[in-house]
XYZ file of C-alpha atoms in Angstrom:
456
model
C 122.552 151.249 86.078
C 123.057 150.863 89.267
C 126.167 152.339 90.820
C 128.794 153.086 93.857
C 131.668 155.168 94.170
C 135.203 153.794 94.816
C 136.221 155.736 97.826
C 139.898 155.729 97.277
C 140.305 155.746 93.109
C 136.764 157.537 93.326
C 135.913 155.640 90.275
C 132.230 154.095 89.405
C 131.495 150.695 90.280
C 128.494 148.808 89.306
C 126.512 147.210 92.081
C 126.854 143.273 92.638
C 124.332 140.840 93.381
C 125.989 137.552 95.695
C 124.132 134.758 95.946
C 124.968 131.987 96.969
C 123.095 129.436 100.278
C 126.521 128.652 101.970
C 126.808 132.301 104.409
C 130.616 131.644 104.362
C 131.561 131.923 101.259
C 128.787 134.598 100.263
C 130.106 136.632 103.152
C 133.689 136.183 101.982
C 133.089 137.354 97.905
C 130.824 140.083 99.261
C 134.109 141.668 101.750
C 136.094 141.298 98.557
C 133.417 143.182 96.356
C 133.139 145.213 99.116
C 137.074 146.849 99.856
C 137.109 146.935 96.144
C 134.728 149.097 96.282
C 131.992 147.993 94.798
C 128.041 148.144 96.427
C 126.720 144.779 97.326
C 123.475 142.687 97.525
C 123.409 139.416 98.619
C 121.022 136.762 98.426
C 121.228 132.856 100.540
C 119.197 131.538 98.083
C 117.806 131.388 94.072
C 114.452 132.326 94.677
C 115.146 134.873 97.191
C 117.705 136.553 94.712
C 114.965 136.507 92.250
C 112.826 137.931 94.329
C 114.955 140.836 94.799
C 116.762 141.127 90.462
C 112.721 140.457 88.856
C 112.284 144.712 88.836
C 116.164 146.199 89.789
C 118.399 143.559 89.121
C 121.712 144.604 89.749
C 124.595 144.680 86.655
C 126.576 141.563 87.752
C 125.415 138.721 88.850
C 127.472 136.400 91.390
C 125.837 133.001 92.045
C 126.621 129.303 92.766
C 125.001 126.487 90.661
C 124.396 124.488 92.613
C 121.443 125.864 95.871
C 117.655 124.613 97.232
C 114.831 124.888 96.005
C 116.229 127.518 92.643
C 119.739 126.718 91.292
C 121.314 129.131 89.550
C 121.140 127.629 86.367
C 117.120 128.577 86.585
C 118.266 132.034 88.220
C 120.178 132.191 85.303
C 117.596 131.432 82.478
C 114.969 133.981 84.541
C 116.745 137.061 84.384
C 117.011 136.084 80.454
C 113.608 134.991 80.285
C 111.519 137.665 81.649
C 113.968 140.349 82.258
C 115.318 140.512 78.486
C 118.352 142.460 79.618
C 121.480 142.404 78.344
C 123.181 144.701 80.651
C 123.142 142.078 83.102
C 126.648 139.836 83.330
C 126.546 136.716 84.986
C 128.842 134.495 86.267
C 128.453 130.928 87.618
C 130.074 129.928 90.539
C 131.276 125.727 89.998
C 133.127 123.078 91.225
C 132.194 121.583 87.554
C 134.939 121.891 85.313
C 133.305 120.079 82.346
C 132.924 120.829 78.487
C 129.521 119.638 79.088
C 128.947 121.575 81.957
C 130.415 124.602 80.338
C 128.194 124.011 77.337
C 125.115 124.170 80.018
C 125.896 127.539 81.681
C 126.304 129.177 78.380
C 123.379 127.967 77.091
C 121.586 129.410 80.440
C 122.503 132.350 79.894
C 125.871 133.033 81.906
C 128.719 135.268 80.751
C 131.565 133.438 83.040
C 132.522 130.652 84.833
C 133.980 130.804 88.624
C 136.131 128.010 90.017
C 135.529 126.557 93.081
C 137.058 127.429 95.703
C 137.065 130.531 94.990
C 140.456 132.461 95.159
C 140.151 136.112 95.517
C 142.470 137.290 92.830
C 140.705 135.124 90.614
C 137.377 136.260 91.836
C 138.078 140.413 91.510
C 139.864 139.745 87.499
C 136.930 138.196 86.633
C 134.483 140.855 88.254
C 137.307 143.822 86.546
C 136.267 141.501 83.133
C 132.304 141.970 83.736
C 132.184 145.733 84.892
C 134.602 146.057 81.472
C 132.321 144.456 79.578
C 129.246 146.383 81.046
C 130.488 149.782 80.599
C 131.459 148.512 77.152
C 128.094 147.400 76.323
C 126.753 150.856 78.079
C 129.230 152.990 75.226
C 127.072 151.469 72.580
C 123.931 150.843 74.404
C 124.293 155.154 74.400
C 125.774 155.915 70.744
C 122.252 153.604 69.328
C 119.684 155.809 72.032
C 121.018 159.505 72.193
C 120.456 162.020 69.221
C 124.801 162.608 68.339
C 124.157 166.423 68.317
C 122.202 167.523 71.411
C 122.907 164.027 73.892
C 119.494 164.284 73.889
C 117.392 160.527 73.511
C 116.749 159.896 70.116
C 113.633 160.232 68.185
C 113.047 155.597 68.786
C 114.512 155.754 72.410
C 112.581 158.424 73.811
C 109.042 157.086 72.488
C 110.259 153.588 73.810
C 110.893 154.863 77.256
C 107.839 157.627 77.811
C 105.287 154.442 76.634
C 106.500 151.924 78.897
C 106.211 155.321 81.354
C 102.681 155.807 80.450
C 102.060 152.426 81.058
C 103.915 152.464 85.111
C 101.987 155.851 85.408
C 98.420 154.808 84.537
C 98.799 151.484 86.602
C 100.071 153.167 89.491
C 97.377 156.417 89.038
C 100.328 159.217 88.980
C 99.595 161.971 87.062
C 102.323 162.817 83.994
C 101.578 165.213 82.185
C 103.782 165.638 78.285
C 106.236 168.727 76.864
C 106.335 170.086 73.070
C 108.494 172.374 71.862
C 109.914 174.192 68.623
C 112.429 176.952 68.642
C 110.954 179.683 66.641
C 112.286 180.685 63.262
C 114.822 178.308 63.544
C 115.332 177.763 59.888
C 116.457 181.697 60.031
C 119.342 180.581 62.110
C 120.777 178.097 59.484
C 120.258 180.732 56.813
C 121.466 183.589 58.284
C 124.328 182.362 59.895
C 125.062 178.656 58.569
C 124.353 175.142 59.712
C 127.431 175.541 61.715
C 125.379 178.458 63.959
C 121.943 176.333 63.468
C 123.905 173.116 65.732
C 125.376 175.750 68.480
C 122.054 176.825 68.784
C 120.645 173.068 68.934
C 123.610 171.971 71.288
C 122.289 174.889 73.644
C 119.114 173.752 74.154
C 119.939 170.488 74.450
C 122.625 171.299 77.164
C 119.456 172.986 78.823
C 116.871 170.974 78.651
C 119.760 168.588 80.442
C 120.246 170.173 83.609
C 116.145 170.912 83.883
C 116.228 167.015 84.000
C 117.462 165.424 86.555
C 114.643 163.616 88.169
C 112.020 160.993 86.406
C 111.747 163.732 83.407
C 112.996 162.224 79.414
C 114.106 163.912 77.002
C 114.266 163.653 73.959
C 114.452 164.803 70.139
C 111.742 164.454 67.623
C 113.862 165.899 64.737
C 115.094 168.985 63.435
C 113.639 171.459 66.044
C 111.091 169.657 67.759
C 112.129 168.066 70.980
C 109.894 166.676 73.847
C 109.777 166.054 77.291
C 107.849 163.322 79.281
C 107.136 164.193 82.666
C 105.845 161.527 85.555
C 105.164 163.557 88.555
C 103.884 166.732 87.275
C 100.235 167.971 87.049
C 99.458 169.896 84.821
C 100.209 173.479 86.314
C 103.672 171.671 87.566
C 104.038 171.093 83.644
C 103.466 174.934 82.303
C 105.762 176.088 85.493
C 108.118 173.780 84.477
C 108.073 174.839 80.556
C 108.050 178.429 81.589
C 111.427 178.711 83.315
C 112.878 175.858 80.728
C 111.651 179.013 78.468
C 112.919 181.835 79.807
C 116.348 179.509 80.590
C 117.017 179.399 77.168
C 116.154 182.663 76.023
C 118.662 183.971 79.010
C 121.284 181.781 78.450
C 121.243 181.948 74.684
C 121.756 185.996 74.813
C 125.187 185.551 77.051
C 126.365 182.183 74.883
C 125.276 183.509 71.052
C 124.377 187.339 71.677
C 121.982 189.313 71.856
C 120.752 189.799 68.872
C 120.070 186.242 68.339
C 118.551 185.335 71.683
C 116.477 182.185 71.170
C 112.993 182.314 71.645
C 110.806 178.611 71.979
C 107.103 178.020 71.892
C 105.814 175.331 73.767
C 102.533 173.084 74.326
C 101.561 171.081 77.158
C 99.611 168.368 77.599
C 98.153 166.513 80.783
C 98.294 162.101 81.179
C 94.478 162.165 81.118
C 92.292 159.303 81.013
C 91.574 159.249 77.454
C 95.619 158.586 76.646
C 96.495 155.146 76.495
C 99.527 155.790 74.546
C 101.596 158.425 73.382
C 100.374 159.028 70.114
C 97.021 160.663 71.795
C 99.276 162.224 74.156
C 101.472 164.170 71.492
C 98.730 165.033 69.787
C 96.711 166.903 72.297
C 100.402 168.317 73.166
C 101.123 169.219 69.646
C 97.364 170.957 69.633
C 98.347 172.814 71.850
C 101.773 173.874 70.770
C 100.328 174.948 66.841
C 97.754 176.928 69.346
C 100.581 178.804 71.454
C 102.838 179.434 67.688
C 98.858 181.228 66.003
C 99.140 183.194 68.833
C 102.524 184.759 67.450
C 105.122 182.127 69.081
C 107.769 182.535 72.458
C 104.761 181.857 74.572
C 103.259 178.000 76.762
C 100.278 176.625 75.783
C 97.930 174.408 77.879
C 95.845 171.764 76.583
C 93.458 171.785 79.230
C 93.288 176.236 78.865
C 93.230 175.399 74.716
C 89.819 173.244 75.182
C 88.957 175.991 77.551
C 89.207 178.752 74.665
C 87.906 176.415 71.979
C 84.418 175.925 74.488
C 84.169 179.771 75.110
C 84.877 180.908 71.116
C 82.577 178.129 69.811
C 81.224 179.614 66.589
C 77.325 180.482 68.063
C 76.298 179.482 63.950
C 77.119 175.769 64.622
C 76.311 175.702 67.953
C 71.971 176.757 66.861
C 72.404 173.689 64.956
C 73.288 171.494 67.572
C 69.448 170.972 68.315
C 68.951 170.047 64.361
C 71.869 167.220 64.374
C 69.949 165.179 66.537
C 67.835 164.542 64.425
C 70.510 161.958 62.395
C 72.570 159.149 63.864
C 75.950 157.488 63.840
C 74.563 154.869 61.471
C 73.540 157.471 59.086
C 76.603 158.747 59.210
C 79.337 155.874 59.430
C 80.902 154.798 56.145
C 80.614 150.618 56.277
C 83.271 150.131 53.929
C 86.433 149.295 56.491
C 89.528 147.023 57.058
C 89.507 145.130 59.793
C 92.669 142.996 61.431
C 93.285 140.716 64.112
C 95.673 141.792 66.855
C 97.941 138.824 66.181
C 98.685 140.131 62.560
C 101.243 141.778 61.659
C 102.095 144.786 59.257
C 103.619 142.848 56.797
C 100.629 140.195 56.552
C 98.429 142.912 56.647
C 99.755 145.288 54.132
C 98.798 144.222 50.459
C 95.124 143.981 52.056
C 95.002 147.496 53.031
C 97.241 148.640 50.679
C 93.788 147.274 48.381
C 91.507 148.705 50.289
C 92.264 152.413 49.734
C 91.422 153.168 53.515
C 93.727 155.507 55.582
C 93.319 153.510 58.643
C 92.178 150.345 60.098
C 89.998 148.763 63.213
C 91.538 145.662 65.058
C 90.020 143.261 66.563
C 90.595 141.032 69.042
C 89.773 137.460 69.024
C 86.128 138.151 69.947
C 86.113 140.433 67.122
C 85.936 143.455 70.036
C 87.247 147.299 68.947
C 90.785 147.103 70.570
C 92.871 150.258 68.506
C 93.439 151.106 65.100
C 96.163 151.032 62.575
C 96.637 154.154 60.233
C 98.913 154.782 56.624
C 101.344 156.811 59.106
C 101.961 153.832 61.609
C 102.148 151.728 58.177
C 105.281 153.777 56.676
C 106.457 153.907 59.659
C 107.041 149.782 60.450
C 108.239 149.894 56.682
C 111.177 152.575 57.630
C 112.653 151.055 60.303
C 112.082 147.189 58.642
C 112.572 145.881 62.172
C 108.400 146.815 63.132
C 107.352 145.137 59.737
C 106.715 141.923 61.768
C 105.514 143.603 64.889
C 102.185 142.858 65.645
C 99.253 145.625 65.574
C 98.617 144.947 68.997
C 102.498 146.034 69.774
C 102.084 149.406 67.655
C 98.235 149.982 67.184
C 96.561 153.113 68.136
C 94.146 153.380 71.221
C 92.843 156.604 70.756
C 89.444 155.879 69.660
C 86.103 157.556 70.054
C 83.424 154.406 70.099
C 79.799 155.063 69.354
C 76.875 153.034 69.209
C 74.291 153.203 66.270
C 71.936 155.114 68.043
C 74.652 157.989 68.984
C 73.013 161.123 68.035
C 75.265 163.611 66.265
C 74.922 166.273 68.066
C 76.070 164.255 71.019
C 79.232 162.624 68.185
C 80.460 166.595 67.524
C 80.581 167.450 70.750
C 82.745 164.353 71.960
C 84.716 165.478 69.119
C 85.208 168.802 70.038
C 86.584 167.932 73.759
C 88.278 165.021 73.036
C 91.456 164.751 69.726
C 90.123 161.862 68.383
C 92.069 160.202 65.499
C 89.083 157.810 64.349
C 85.313 157.275 65.386
C 84.314 153.719 65.190
C 80.862 152.512 65.614
C 79.939 149.921 67.489
C 77.510 147.251 68.744
C 76.746 146.060 71.740
C 79.854 144.049 71.702
C 81.720 146.056 70.845
C 82.108 145.003 67.149
C 83.273 147.557 64.774
C 80.311 148.345 62.823
C 82.151 151.511 60.694
C 83.734 154.843 60.885
C 82.965 158.305 61.171
C 85.101 161.068 59.158
C 84.999 164.533 60.595
C 84.468 165.580 57.344
C 80.426 163.880 57.333
C 79.734 165.868 60.132
C 81.352 168.763 58.240
C 79.007 168.054 55.504
C 75.883 167.482 57.464
C 76.418 170.973 59.273
C 76.270 172.407 55.780
C 73.826 170.770 54.761
C 71.511 172.148 57.644
C 73.020 175.398 57.403
C 72.410 175.778 53.735
C 76.367 176.960 53.168
């Protein structure tokens, strides 16, 4: 929410957008607001107001009804239709006072009326009502979006905002990284000292994370002792540095607050936003792989995904490498399974659930109107949709996983193996020259082939 501070009371005030084609009226309302501590933006007609509000709309909008080019009602409809933002409170100023006019304004999305000629006391009183309504809605939203124990974003909100941040970063070609974190041996805190101490540890970790997230970082508690951060404008080395500072700060502060015997240690995995990571699921999987590797190495450390990839390539099983030449004799069309489920991207989880269960598959292809592969949905996606209920009627395209490796039927098994070693693709699909899915390749098919070649 855009806020300003009242220099007299110190109270934070929301910004107000004043829209009126009459200069005197517009300046008078703006002056009243500024004297009351509000930050004010002005627009002389609906077109200019919408240009300013489309991407960064103030929480309170006061607009005249009758204006050239774009009326106040049209502005109101645009805000409601395109921004879908309930946090915007709109007041319509007009000399009209009939019941039909009131109904029309409310139908357009207005929250309140201002009668012309506008009186200062009534105007400021209605602005105060708007401010109170905005604050109440903000409190309700925070209760729905914030994890009550740590004060961080809850899982649902973190996922939604991070996906939006990923799309923005990719559209603007900006770097970003993901950080996943676990508290080492957290179960011992609950078992040895009780759940109250365990909760205190979680609150402490949450407060330290919030201290470090002062700019464009998003931080959420995914569940239990698992935390995740999305770091916009962080290359992987900077994200690793951030993780190390966070890890050290948690250890140091926990010793001071809880005691040296209970110093909290954490393990972190960091992954950069790479070109093939089109959604949060793919990015989280990479960070999770780095986190698991750090745990296997003894915990209390940070592991980057790129470093993990280099290690894996350097320590690659030589016996498998020696068989790569033999793998060239097998192509994708020989490895793939052609028994696959395919759904249109417009279908919902609800309408496709019965046939998905009947297919006995653990994942299904999602195609566009040209039958081209655009994504995948898995058993976990269906379980998540059923758990939230409201996602059951969501189109598959909105929740599908786009993290897919696509191979032509002529791709050789050694190329497939090397691709899957370098990128954490959830599923591998064989497509024709038009992008139409023909079959799927499971890792077990490669394992079986390697076993047969090596006589294991």
